Amino acid sequence: MNDNKISFLVYGVFFLILPVVHLGDMLINGTPLPLLTFYSLIIVAIMSFCFSYLAPNFGKNESADKHRIIRRSIMTGFTALLVSMAVALPLVMLGVFEIHIFHLVLIFITILVAAGFISAVIYSKRNLEAR
């Protein structure tokens, strides 16, 4: 189990370095970010870090607890998505900041996945502490 945790941590660090390289390239050379690649790398990095915690701890939970944790984390992800949409869409329509719709959709997808996986870690930790 510990090998699984370490490998997911290594994957997370690797996939976190790549968006930083893209940001550095944008700041130094002024090249635009490859949006789809940038956000997908952030999503994979968050997922890897969360899996490094979830992989060993899901084995300790019962099947019913696993399903409840997954259900609650999905609902939390969608709630975070709805809240972010409720805040961002009026701001875009009022012209507070300029952003393309494709870029905004990618941000919303990133928020959905990140909130779902991070909340799964939190719910799993609470479930193990409750025992």
XYZ file of N, CA and C in Angstrom:
393
model
N 0.804 -1.189 0.000
C 0.000 0.000 0.000
C 0.851 1.259 0.000
N 1.961 1.248 0.715
C 2.800 2.432 0.807
C 3.447 2.754 -0.535
N 3.747 1.730 -1.338
C 4.307 1.970 -2.662
C 3.314 2.718 -3.533
N 2.047 2.394 -3.399
C 0.999 3.058 -4.152
C 0.935 4.540 -3.786
N 1.052 4.859 -2.507
C 1.013 6.236 -2.042
C 2.195 7.025 -2.580
N 3.361 6.443 -2.531
C 4.560 7.131 -3.010
C 4.503 7.346 -4.514
N 4.032 6.358 -5.248
C 3.956 6.519 -6.699
C 2.960 7.600 -7.086
N 1.825 7.689 -6.386
C 0.870 8.755 -6.678
C 1.429 10.125 -6.316
N 2.218 10.205 -5.246
C 2.860 11.473 -4.902
C 3.854 11.899 -5.972
N 4.618 10.943 -6.495
C 5.580 11.248 -7.560
C 4.848 11.715 -8.816
N 3.743 11.045 -9.156
C 2.945 11.467 -10.311
C 2.409 12.877 -10.104
N 1.927 13.165 -8.901
C 1.391 14.489 -8.613
C 2.430 15.573 -8.750
N 3.627 15.328 -8.236
C 4.711 16.313 -8.367
C 5.075 16.506 -9.835
N 5.162 15.427 -10.577
C 5.495 15.526 -12.006
C 4.444 16.340 -12.760
N 3.173 16.033 -12.518
C 2.123 16.738 -13.235
C 1.896 18.150 -12.710
N 2.442 18.479 -11.548
C 2.382 19.844 -11.052
C 3.517 20.691 -11.609
N 4.640 20.063 -11.924
C 5.781 20.789 -12.488
C 5.468 21.281 -13.897
N 4.757 20.490 -14.678
C 4.487 20.868 -16.063
C 3.658 22.149 -16.202
N 2.574 22.368 -15.424
C 1.886 23.652 -15.534
C 2.754 24.832 -15.103
N 3.631 24.600 -14.123
C 4.545 25.668 -13.702
C 5.498 26.016 -14.836
N 5.948 25.022 -15.584
C 6.805 25.278 -16.744
C 6.052 26.086 -17.787
N 4.776 25.750 -18.025
C 3.964 26.513 -18.979
C 3.776 27.956 -18.512
N 3.555 28.149 -17.216
C 3.408 29.508 -16.694
C 4.705 30.296 -16.810
N 5.824 29.650 -16.505
C 7.122 30.306 -16.653
C 7.398 30.694 -18.093
N 7.055 29.811 -19.013
C 7.225 30.110 -20.435
C 6.357 31.288 -20.853
N 5.153 31.360 -20.306
C 4.270 32.474 -20.635
C 4.828 33.786 -20.087
N 5.342 33.749 -18.866
C 5.862 34.968 -18.257
C 7.168 35.427 -18.902
N 8.024 34.494 -19.280
C 9.321 34.855 -19.840
C 9.224 35.198 -21.314
N 8.610 34.333 -22.094
C 8.578 34.504 -23.546
C 7.289 35.138 -24.058
N 6.275 35.202 -23.245
C 5.008 35.771 -23.673
C 4.182 34.847 -24.557
N 4.539 33.573 -24.603
C 3.753 32.633 -25.400
C 2.455 32.313 -24.667
N 1.360 32.178 -25.386
C 0.090 31.882 -24.699
C 0.074 30.475 -24.126
N -0.702 30.326 -23.071
C -0.833 29.014 -22.437
C -1.619 28.069 -23.328
N -1.172 26.823 -23.437
C -2.021 25.818 -24.091
C -3.117 25.421 -23.107
N -4.282 26.045 -23.243
C -5.297 25.979 -22.198
C -5.726 24.569 -21.851
N -6.025 23.772 -22.859
C -6.507 22.425 -22.583
C -5.431 21.609 -21.867
N -4.197 21.738 -22.300
C -3.094 21.021 -21.653
C -2.860 21.540 -20.248
N -2.903 22.841 -20.073
C -2.637 23.459 -18.776
C -3.637 22.992 -17.728
N -4.919 23.101 -18.022
C -5.936 22.722 -17.046
C -6.009 21.215 -16.838
N -5.781 20.443 -17.876
C -5.805 18.992 -17.690
C -4.626 18.534 -16.834
N -3.480 19.187 -16.942
C -2.348 18.837 -16.080
C -2.624 19.190 -14.621
N -3.295 20.312 -14.403
C -3.659 20.680 -13.032
C -4.636 19.658 -12.456
N -5.615 19.245 -13.264
C -6.587 18.252 -12.809
C -5.895 16.937 -12.459
N -4.987 16.488 -13.312
C -4.300 15.214 -13.062
C -3.402 15.324 -11.829
N -2.777 16.478 -11.614
C -1.943 16.657 -10.426
C -2.797 16.581 -9.155
N -3.938 17.256 -9.154
C -4.820 17.212 -7.984
C -5.320 15.789 -7.754
N -5.711 15.123 -8.829
C -6.184 13.745 -8.698
C -5.090 12.840 -8.142
N -3.866 13.007 -8.601
C -2.768 12.154 -8.124
C -2.498 12.368 -6.642
N -2.475 13.642 -6.210
C -2.260 13.906 -4.794
C -3.400 13.337 -3.949
N -4.617 13.458 -4.431
C -5.755 12.913 -3.687
C -5.723 11.388 -3.667
N -5.361 10.772 -4.787
C -5.261 9.308 -4.815
C -4.168 8.812 -3.884
N -3.109 9.609 -3.678
C -2.053 9.169 -2.765
C -2.588 9.032 -1.348
N -3.597 9.808 -1.001
C -4.223 9.653 0.310
C -5.345 8.622 0.271
N -6.132 8.641 -0.800
C -7.312 7.788 -0.858
C -6.979 6.319 -1.080
N -5.947 6.014 -1.831
C -5.635 4.618 -2.163
C -5.400 3.773 -0.920
N -4.544 4.179 0.010
C -4.374 3.333 1.196
C -5.562 3.404 2.162
N -6.252 4.542 2.212
C -7.306 4.698 3.210
C -8.644 4.118 2.768
N -8.870 3.987 1.468
C -10.120 3.375 1.034
C -10.143 1.887 1.367
N -8.982 1.284 1.471
C -8.932 -0.117 1.873
C -9.363 -0.315 3.322
N -9.236 0.723 4.143
C -9.608 0.640 5.548
C -11.099 0.888 5.766
N -11.765 1.500 4.785
C -13.192 1.813 4.923
C -14.043 0.641 4.466
N -15.245 0.588 4.971
C -16.197 -0.428 4.539
C -16.813 -0.012 3.202
N -17.446 -0.959 2.539
C -18.017 -0.701 1.225
C -19.100 0.366 1.272
N -19.950 0.319 2.269
C -21.016 1.323 2.382
C -20.434 2.709 2.638
N -19.366 2.752 3.435
C -18.707 4.037 3.691
C -18.071 4.594 2.425
N -17.475 3.726 1.621
C -16.866 4.177 0.367
C -17.898 4.804 -0.545
N -19.040 4.140 -0.685
C -20.090 4.670 -1.561
C -20.646 5.990 -1.026
N -20.774 6.090 0.278
C -21.270 7.334 0.876
C -20.262 8.466 0.682
N -18.974 8.172 0.832
C -17.937 9.181 0.634
C -17.922 9.654 -0.818
N -18.018 8.725 -1.738
C -18.000 9.090 -3.158
C -19.239 9.911 -3.506
N -20.397 9.502 -3.013
C -21.631 10.247 -3.282
C -21.556 11.670 -2.743
N -21.091 11.811 -1.526
C -20.989 13.142 -0.912
C -19.957 14.002 -1.620
N -18.854 13.409 -2.060
C -17.831 14.204 -2.744
C -18.305 14.666 -4.117
N -19.087 13.841 -4.802
C -19.641 14.262 -6.090
C -20.618 15.413 -5.880
N -21.453 15.309 -4.859
C -22.397 16.398 -4.580
C -21.661 17.679 -4.186
N -20.583 17.553 -3.439
C -19.788 18.725 -3.074
C -19.143 19.352 -4.299
N -18.647 18.527 -5.220
C -18.063 19.047 -6.448
C -19.070 19.817 -7.278
N -20.276 19.265 -7.409
C -21.301 19.967 -8.178
C -21.772 21.234 -7.466
N -21.804 21.222 -6.147
C -22.154 22.431 -5.403
C -21.101 23.517 -5.614
N -19.832 23.132 -5.576
C -18.760 24.098 -5.831
C -18.847 24.638 -7.255
N -19.197 23.773 -8.199
C -19.368 24.214 -9.580
C -20.506 25.217 -9.702
N -21.637 24.936 -9.076
C -22.774 25.854 -9.145
C -22.470 27.193 -8.485
N -21.779 27.170 -7.355
C -21.411 28.414 -6.681
C -20.442 29.224 -7.540
N -19.460 28.560 -8.115
C -18.497 29.281 -8.955
C -19.166 29.833 -10.212
N -20.122 29.092 -10.763
C -20.854 29.606 -11.921
C -21.730 30.796 -11.530
N -22.354 30.721 -10.348
C -23.202 31.820 -9.882
C -22.398 33.087 -9.635
N -21.138 32.943 -9.288
C -20.288 34.109 -9.063
C -19.653 34.588 -10.367
N -19.137 33.672 -11.156
C -18.347 34.058 -12.329
C -19.196 34.544 -13.504
N -20.300 33.894 -13.780
C -21.084 34.271 -14.958
C -21.634 35.697 -14.898
N -22.192 36.155 -13.771
C -22.603 37.567 -13.733
C -21.431 38.540 -13.870
N -20.283 38.168 -13.294
C -19.114 39.045 -13.421
C -18.638 39.145 -14.866
N -18.712 38.054 -15.598
C -18.334 38.072 -17.014
C -19.348 38.889 -17.809
N -20.627 38.708 -17.526
C -21.664 39.443 -18.250
C -21.619 40.940 -17.967
N -21.240 41.321 -16.755
C -21.119 42.735 -16.419
C -19.833 43.353 -16.942
N -18.936 42.530 -17.442
C -17.688 43.029 -18.010
C -16.631 43.363 -16.977
N -16.721 42.756 -15.794
C -15.719 43.003 -14.756
C -14.362 42.473 -15.205
N -14.363 41.331 -15.858
C -13.134 40.812 -16.453
C -13.457 40.147 -17.779
N -12.507 40.208 -18.683
C -12.668 39.636 -20.019
C -12.109 38.216 -20.030
N -12.935 37.282 -20.467
C -12.495 35.904 -20.562
C -13.311 35.222 -21.653
N -12.666 34.354 -22.386
C -13.370 33.600 -23.417
C -14.182 32.487 -22.767
N -15.260 32.107 -23.407
C -16.156 31.093 -22.842
C -15.460 29.734 -22.734
N -14.589 29.412 -23.681
C -13.857 28.145 -23.629
C -12.956 28.106 -22.403
N -12.289 29.212 -22.137
C -11.415 29.315 -20.966
C -12.241 29.178 -19.682
N -13.412 29.795 -19.657
C -14.279 29.727 -18.490
C -14.799 28.307 -18.252
N -15.149 27.616 -19.314
C -15.612 26.227 -19.184
C -14.496 25.340 -18.638
N -13.270 25.542 -19.101
C -12.146 24.761 -18.585
C -11.911 25.038 -17.099
N -12.079 26.284 -16.694
C -11.944 26.618 -15.275
C -13.039 25.927 -14.462
N -14.258 25.918 -14.986
C -15.358 25.256 -14.284
C -15.127 23.756 -14.161
N -14.612 23.123 -15.192
C -14.317 21.690 -15.134
C -13.228 21.411 -14.106
N -12.213 22.274 -14.070
C -11.140 22.130 -13.090
C -11.684 22.255 -11.672
N -12.578 23.214 -11.452
C -13.184 23.398 -10.133
C -14.010 22.175 -9.749
N -14.764 21.645 -10.699
C -15.603 20.470 -10.426
C -14.760 19.280 -9.989
N -13.740 18.968 -10.749
C -12.911 17.799 -10.436
C -12.112 18.017 -9.152
N -11.535 19.208 -9.002
C -10.737 19.482 -7.810
C -11.591 19.430 -6.548
N -12.752 20.047 -6.580
C -13.620 20.033 -5.399
C -14.092 18.623 -5.076
N -14.395 17.839 -6.094
C -14.826 16.464 -5.856
C -13.750 15.620 -5.210
N -12.538 15.694 -5.724
C -11.465 14.855 -5.179
C -10.985 15.351 -3.823
N -10.874 16.653 -3.646
C -10.431 17.176 -2.354
C -11.468 16.878 -1.274
N -12.742 16.999 -1.622
C -13.772 16.676 -0.627
C -13.788 15.177 -0.323
N -13.448 14.332 -1.284
C -13.356 12.895 -1.006
C -12.261 12.622 0.018
N -11.152 13.335 -0.085
C -10.079 13.185 0.902
C -10.560 13.628 2.281
N -11.254 14.752 2.327
C -11.745 15.268 3.610
C -12.762 14.321 4.222
N -13.717 13.837 3.420
C -14.731 12.925 3.944
C -14.124 11.594 4.365
N -13.123 11.124 3.645
C -12.464 9.872 4.016
C -11.715 10.035 5.341
N -11.064 11.173 5.498
C -10.344 11.417 6.734
C -11.302 11.527 7.923
N -12.411 12.207 7.725
C -13.409 12.313 8.801
C -13.998 10.958 9.154
N -14.206 10.129 8.135
C -14.769 8.799 8.386
C -13.801 7.938 9.191
N -12.505 8.033 8.895
C -11.527 7.255 9.643
C -11.338 7.775 11.054
N -11.471 9.119 11.233
C -11.334 9.683 12.579
C -12.544 9.345 13.441
N -13.696 9.165 12.811
C -14.917 8.875 13.568
C -14.898 7.483 14.177
N -14.065 6.622 13.675
C -14.025 5.239 14.176
C -13.328 5.150 15.475
